[in-house]
Amino acid sequence: MSGPIRRALVTGGSAGLGAAMAEHLLGCGYEVVSLDRNRPCAGAGPVLFIQCELGSRSELDRVMPEVIEAGPYDLVLLNTGINATGAFETVSSESHQQILRVNAEAPMVMASRLLTERAFTPSAALVFVSSLSFFTGYPGAASYAASKDALSAYAASMRKTAKARGISITTAYPGPIRTDHAERHAPAGADATRRMDPGLVARLIIADAVGGRKTSIPGGANRVFALIGRIAPKPVTALMRRGIYVRLK
């Protein structure tokens, strides 16, 4: 006799890491709700798709009752992220603002509403997808780095409150992933083979979240990079600058 059906919410579930997360969860028997501005590919869709431009606060406020009604959730993966790369002064103020809205404001608002409305099952897990750049810096993508760092601080600050309600919080710090998003924002000629497979990253993050881990750094090389970044942040950031920023100019 099968057990109760588990339900997961994934933001950005139509492409990249979010799509890999949704696919893995479906394979594990979860019912998946995806919140994204684009519909998933035919045949690979979740049980429920909710369309929303997460950079629009009015749109997010409009769909949140539907998102809450689709719960309660055993697992919530706040994954959506956008980027703009290049010299800081060449990125428009509108792009900076949109990055902060999508990457930081939207997941913070969603987490707050889901907790307030008790849209989690007992012993649920909540995941904020930050970035490996948290441990160093991201020259050439300052707003992206700032938005992802904000998520890490937010998760740490609300962890005790969530725990009191039986909810664990995991902050994930993935490194470069083999996705269209990464390809768009990488310097010309960057070696895509050094990026991790999104399916593997999804499995590792979900395993850490289900296991109740506070931190998920998928990939041995990324864990080493994070450790060195903690110990020697200036040299590592300088390396990032030479490898990314200078090549983007």
CSV table of C-alpha atoms in Angstrom, one decimal:
chain,number,residue,atom,x,y,z
A,1,MET,CA,0.0,0.0,0.0
A,2,SER,CA,1.5,3.3,-1.1
A,3,GLY,CA,2.0,6.2,1.4
A,4,PRO,CA,0.4,9.6,1.3
A,5,ILE,CA,1.2,11.7,-1.8
A,6,ARG,CA,3.8,14.4,-1.2
A,7,ARG,CA,3.5,17.9,-2.8
A,8,ALA,CA,6.2,20.3,-3.8
A,9,LEU,CA,6.3,23.9,-5.0
A,10,VAL,CA,9.1,24.9,-7.4
A,11,THR,CA,9.6,28.5,-8.6
A,12,GLY,CA,11.2,28.7,-12.0
A,13,GLY,CA,10.2,25.2,-12.8
A,14,SER,CA,10.0,25.5,-16.5
A,15,ALA,CA,13.7,25.6,-17.4
A,16,GLY,CA,17.2,25.1,-16.1
A,17,LEU,CA,17.7,24.0,-12.5
A,18,GLY,CA,14.0,24.5,-11.7
A,19,ALA,CA,13.0,22.1,-14.5
A,20,ALA,CA,15.5,19.5,-13.3
A,21,MET,CA,14.1,19.8,-9.8
A,22,ALA,CA,10.5,19.4,-11.0
A,23,GLU,CA,11.5,16.4,-13.1
A,24,HIS,CA,13.3,14.7,-10.2
A,25,LEU,CA,10.5,15.3,-7.8
A,26,LEU,CA,7.9,13.9,-10.3
A,27,GLY,CA,10.1,10.8,-10.6
A,28,CYS,CA,10.1,10.5,-6.8
A,29,GLY,CA,6.3,10.5,-6.7
A,30,TYR,CA,5.7,14.1,-5.8
A,31,GLU,CA,2.9,16.2,-7.1
A,32,VAL,CA,4.6,19.4,-8.3
A,33,VAL,CA,3.3,22.9,-8.5
A,34,SER,CA,5.5,25.2,-10.7
A,35,LEU,CA,5.4,29.0,-10.5
A,36,ASP,CA,7.0,30.6,-13.5
A,37,ARG,CA,6.4,33.1,-16.3
A,38,ASN,CA,6.8,30.5,-19.0
A,39,ARG,CA,4.9,27.2,-19.4
A,40,PRO,CA,7.0,24.0,-19.1
A,41,CYS,CA,7.7,21.9,-22.2
A,42,ALA,CA,4.9,19.7,-23.3
A,43,GLY,CA,4.9,16.2,-21.7
A,44,ALA,CA,7.2,17.3,-18.9
A,45,GLY,CA,4.8,19.5,-17.0
A,46,PRO,CA,3.9,19.5,-13.3
A,47,VAL,CA,0.5,18.6,-11.9
A,48,LEU,CA,-0.2,22.3,-11.7
A,49,PHE,CA,1.3,25.3,-13.5
A,50,ILE,CA,0.7,28.8,-12.1
A,51,GLN,CA,1.9,31.6,-14.4
A,52,CYS,CA,3.5,34.6,-12.8
A,53,GLU,CA,6.1,37.3,-13.6
A,54,LEU,CA,7.9,37.2,-10.3
A,55,GLY,CA,9.4,40.7,-11.0
A,56,SER,CA,6.0,42.2,-10.7
A,57,ARG,CA,4.8,42.5,-7.1
A,58,SER,CA,1.2,43.0,-8.2
A,59,GLU,CA,1.2,39.8,-10.2
A,60,LEU,CA,2.8,37.9,-7.3
A,61,ASP,CA,0.2,39.2,-4.8
A,62,ARG,CA,-2.5,38.2,-7.2
A,63,VAL,CA,-1.4,34.6,-7.6
A,64,MET,CA,-0.4,33.9,-4.0
A,65,PRO,CA,-3.9,32.9,-2.9
A,66,GLU,CA,-3.8,30.2,-5.7
A,67,VAL,CA,-0.3,29.1,-4.6
A,68,ILE,CA,-1.4,28.7,-1.0
A,69,GLU,CA,-4.6,26.9,-2.0
A,70,ALA,CA,-2.6,24.4,-4.0
A,71,GLY,CA,-0.8,23.4,-0.9
A,72,PRO,CA,0.0,22.3,1.8
A,73,TYR,CA,3.5,21.6,0.7
A,74,ASP,CA,6.0,19.0,1.9
A,75,LEU,CA,8.8,20.8,0.0
A,76,VAL,CA,9.2,24.3,-1.3
A,77,LEU,CA,12.1,25.2,-3.6
A,78,LEU,CA,12.5,29.0,-4.1
A,79,ASN,CA,14.8,28.7,-7.1
A,80,THR,CA,14.0,31.5,-9.7
A,81,GLY,CA,16.9,33.7,-10.5
A,82,ILE,CA,17.8,36.2,-13.3
A,83,ASN,CA,21.1,38.0,-14.0
A,84,ALA,CA,22.7,40.8,-15.9
A,85,THR,CA,26.4,40.8,-16.5
A,86,GLY,CA,29.0,43.3,-17.5
A,87,ALA,CA,30.6,46.4,-16.0
A,88,PHE,CA,28.3,47.7,-13.2
A,89,GLU,CA,27.8,51.1,-14.9
A,90,THR,CA,26.7,49.5,-18.2
A,91,VAL,CA,23.8,47.6,-16.6
A,92,SER,CA,20.6,49.7,-16.6
A,93,SER,CA,19.0,50.7,-13.3
A,94,GLU,CA,15.9,48.9,-14.4
A,95,SER,CA,17.9,45.6,-14.7
A,96,HIS,CA,19.4,46.1,-11.3
A,97,GLN,CA,15.9,46.6,-9.8
A,98,GLN,CA,14.4,43.7,-11.6
A,99,ILE,CA,17.2,41.3,-10.4
A,100,LEU,CA,16.5,42.4,-6.8
A,101,ARG,CA,12.7,41.9,-7.3
A,102,VAL,CA,12.9,38.5,-8.8
A,103,ASN,CA,15.9,37.0,-6.9
A,104,ALA,CA,15.3,38.5,-3.4
A,105,GLU,CA,12.0,40.2,-2.9
A,106,ALA,CA,9.8,37.5,-4.5
A,107,PRO,CA,11.2,34.5,-2.5
A,108,MET,CA,11.1,36.5,0.7
A,109,VAL,CA,7.5,37.5,0.1
A,110,MET,CA,6.5,34.0,-0.8
A,111,ALA,CA,8.2,32.4,2.2
A,112,SER,CA,6.5,34.9,4.5
A,113,ARG,CA,3.1,34.3,3.0
A,114,LEU,CA,3.4,30.5,3.0
A,115,LEU,CA,4.5,30.5,6.7
A,116,THR,CA,1.8,33.0,7.7
A,117,GLU,CA,-0.9,31.0,6.0
A,118,ARG,CA,0.5,27.7,7.3
A,119,ALA,CA,0.8,26.3,3.8
A,120,PHE,CA,3.3,23.6,4.9
A,121,THR,CA,2.8,20.1,6.1
A,122,PRO,CA,4.3,19.0,9.4
A,123,SER,CA,8.1,18.4,9.0
A,124,ALA,CA,8.2,20.3,5.7
A,125,ALA,CA,11.4,21.6,4.1
A,126,LEU,CA,11.9,25.1,2.6
A,127,VAL,CA,14.9,25.8,0.2
A,128,PHE,CA,16.3,29.1,-0.8
A,129,VAL,CA,18.6,28.8,-3.8
A,130,SER,CA,21.5,31.3,-3.3
A,131,SER,CA,24.8,31.1,-5.2
A,132,LEU,CA,28.3,29.9,-4.7
A,133,SER,CA,29.3,33.5,-5.2
A,134,PHE,CA,28.2,34.1,-1.6
A,135,PHE,CA,31.6,32.8,-0.5
A,136,THR,CA,33.6,35.2,-2.6
A,137,GLY,CA,32.0,37.8,-4.8
A,138,TYR,CA,30.9,38.0,-8.4
A,139,PRO,CA,32.7,40.8,-10.2
A,140,GLY,CA,30.6,41.5,-13.3
A,141,ALA,CA,27.3,40.5,-11.7
A,142,ALA,CA,27.1,42.6,-8.6
A,143,SER,CA,23.3,42.9,-8.3
A,144,TYR,CA,23.0,39.1,-8.8
A,145,ALA,CA,25.5,38.5,-6.1
A,146,ALA,CA,23.8,41.0,-3.8
A,147,SER,CA,20.4,39.4,-4.3
A,148,LYS,CA,21.6,35.9,-3.7
A,149,ASP,CA,23.5,37.0,-0.6
A,150,ALA,CA,20.3,38.6,0.7
A,151,LEU,CA,18.6,35.3,0.5
A,152,SER,CA,21.2,33.6,2.6
A,153,ALA,CA,20.9,36.2,5.3
A,154,TYR,CA,17.1,36.0,5.2
A,155,ALA,CA,17.1,32.2,5.5
A,156,ALA,CA,19.5,32.3,8.5
A,157,SER,CA,17.4,35.0,10.2
A,158,MET,CA,14.1,33.1,9.9
A,159,ARG,CA,15.4,29.6,10.5
A,160,LYS,CA,14.5,29.6,14.2
A,161,THR,CA,10.9,30.8,13.6
A,162,ALA,CA,10.4,28.2,10.9
A,163,LYS,CA,11.8,25.4,13.1
A,164,ALA,CA,9.3,26.3,15.8
A,165,ARG,CA,6.6,25.3,13.3
A,166,GLY,CA,8.4,22.1,12.3
A,167,ILE,CA,9.8,23.4,9.1
A,168,SER,CA,13.5,23.1,8.2
A,169,ILE,CA,15.3,25.7,6.0
A,170,THR,CA,18.1,24.8,3.6
A,171,THR,CA,20.1,27.4,1.8
A,172,ALA,CA,21.6,26.0,-1.4
A,173,TYR,CA,24.8,27.4,-3.0
A,174,PRO,CA,25.1,25.9,-6.4
A,175,GLY,CA,28.1,26.8,-8.6
A,176,PRO,CA,28.1,27.0,-12.4
A,177,ILE,CA,25.4,24.8,-14.0
A,178,ARG,CA,25.0,23.6,-17.6
A,179,THR,CA,21.9,25.6,-18.4
A,180,ASP,CA,20.9,28.2,-21.1
A,181,HIS,CA,20.9,30.8,-18.4
A,182,ALA,CA,24.6,30.2,-17.6
A,183,GLU,CA,25.5,30.1,-21.2
A,184,ARG,CA,23.9,33.5,-21.8
A,185,HIS,CA,25.8,35.2,-19.0
A,186,ALA,CA,29.2,33.4,-19.3
A,187,PRO,CA,32.2,35.1,-20.9
A,188,ALA,CA,32.8,34.2,-24.6
A,189,GLY,CA,34.7,30.9,-24.9
A,190,ALA,CA,33.9,29.7,-21.4
A,191,ASP,CA,34.3,26.0,-21.0
A,192,ALA,CA,30.7,24.6,-20.5
A,193,THR,CA,32.1,21.2,-19.6
A,194,ARG,CA,33.2,22.6,-16.2
A,195,ARG,CA,29.6,23.3,-15.3
A,196,MET,CA,27.6,20.7,-13.4
A,197,ASP,CA,24.7,18.8,-14.9
A,198,PRO,CA,21.4,20.4,-13.6
A,199,GLY,CA,19.9,17.0,-12.9
A,200,LEU,CA,22.7,16.1,-10.5
A,201,VAL,CA,22.6,19.5,-8.8
A,202,ALA,CA,18.8,19.1,-8.4
A,203,ARG,CA,19.2,15.7,-6.8
A,204,LEU,CA,21.9,16.8,-4.4
A,205,ILE,CA,20.0,19.9,-3.2
A,206,ILE,CA,16.7,18.0,-2.7
A,207,ALA,CA,18.5,15.2,-0.8
A,208,ASP,CA,20.1,17.8,1.5
A,209,ALA,CA,16.7,19.5,2.0
A,210,VAL,CA,14.8,16.3,2.7
A,211,GLY,CA,17.7,15.4,5.1
A,212,GLY,CA,17.2,18.7,7.0
A,213,ARG,CA,20.6,20.1,6.3
A,214,LYS,CA,21.0,23.9,6.8
A,215,THR,CA,23.4,24.2,3.9
A,216,SER,CA,23.7,22.5,0.5
A,217,ILE,CA,26.8,23.0,-1.7
A,218,PRO,CA,26.4,20.5,-4.5
A,219,GLY,CA,29.6,19.1,-5.9
A,220,GLY,CA,33.0,18.4,-4.3
A,221,ALA,CA,34.8,21.1,-6.3
A,222,ASN,CA,32.3,23.7,-5.2
A,223,ARG,CA,32.7,22.7,-1.6
A,224,VAL,CA,36.5,23.2,-1.9
A,225,PHE,CA,35.9,26.5,-3.6
A,226,ALA,CA,33.6,27.7,-0.8
A,227,LEU,CA,36.1,26.7,1.8
A,228,ILE,CA,38.9,28.6,0.1
A,229,GLY,CA,36.6,31.5,-0.4
A,230,ARG,CA,36.0,31.6,3.4
A,231,ILE,CA,39.7,31.4,4.2
A,232,ALA,CA,41.1,33.7,1.5
A,233,PRO,CA,38.2,35.8,0.1
A,234,LYS,CA,40.4,38.5,-1.6
A,235,PRO,CA,42.5,36.2,-3.8
A,236,VAL,CA,39.5,34.2,-4.8
A,237,THR,CA,37.5,37.3,-5.7
A,238,ALA,CA,40.5,38.5,-7.7
A,239,LEU,CA,40.5,35.2,-9.5
A,240,MET,CA,36.8,35.6,-10.2
A,241,ARG,CA,37.4,39.1,-11.5
A,242,ARG,CA,40.1,37.9,-14.0
A,243,GLY,CA,38.1,34.9,-15.1
A,244,ILE,CA,34.7,36.6,-15.5
A,245,TYR,CA,34.6,40.4,-15.2
A,246,VAL,CA,37.7,41.2,-17.3
A,247,ARG,CA,36.5,38.8,-20.0
A,248,LEU,CA,33.0,40.3,-20.0
A,249,LYS,CA,34.3,43.9,-20.7
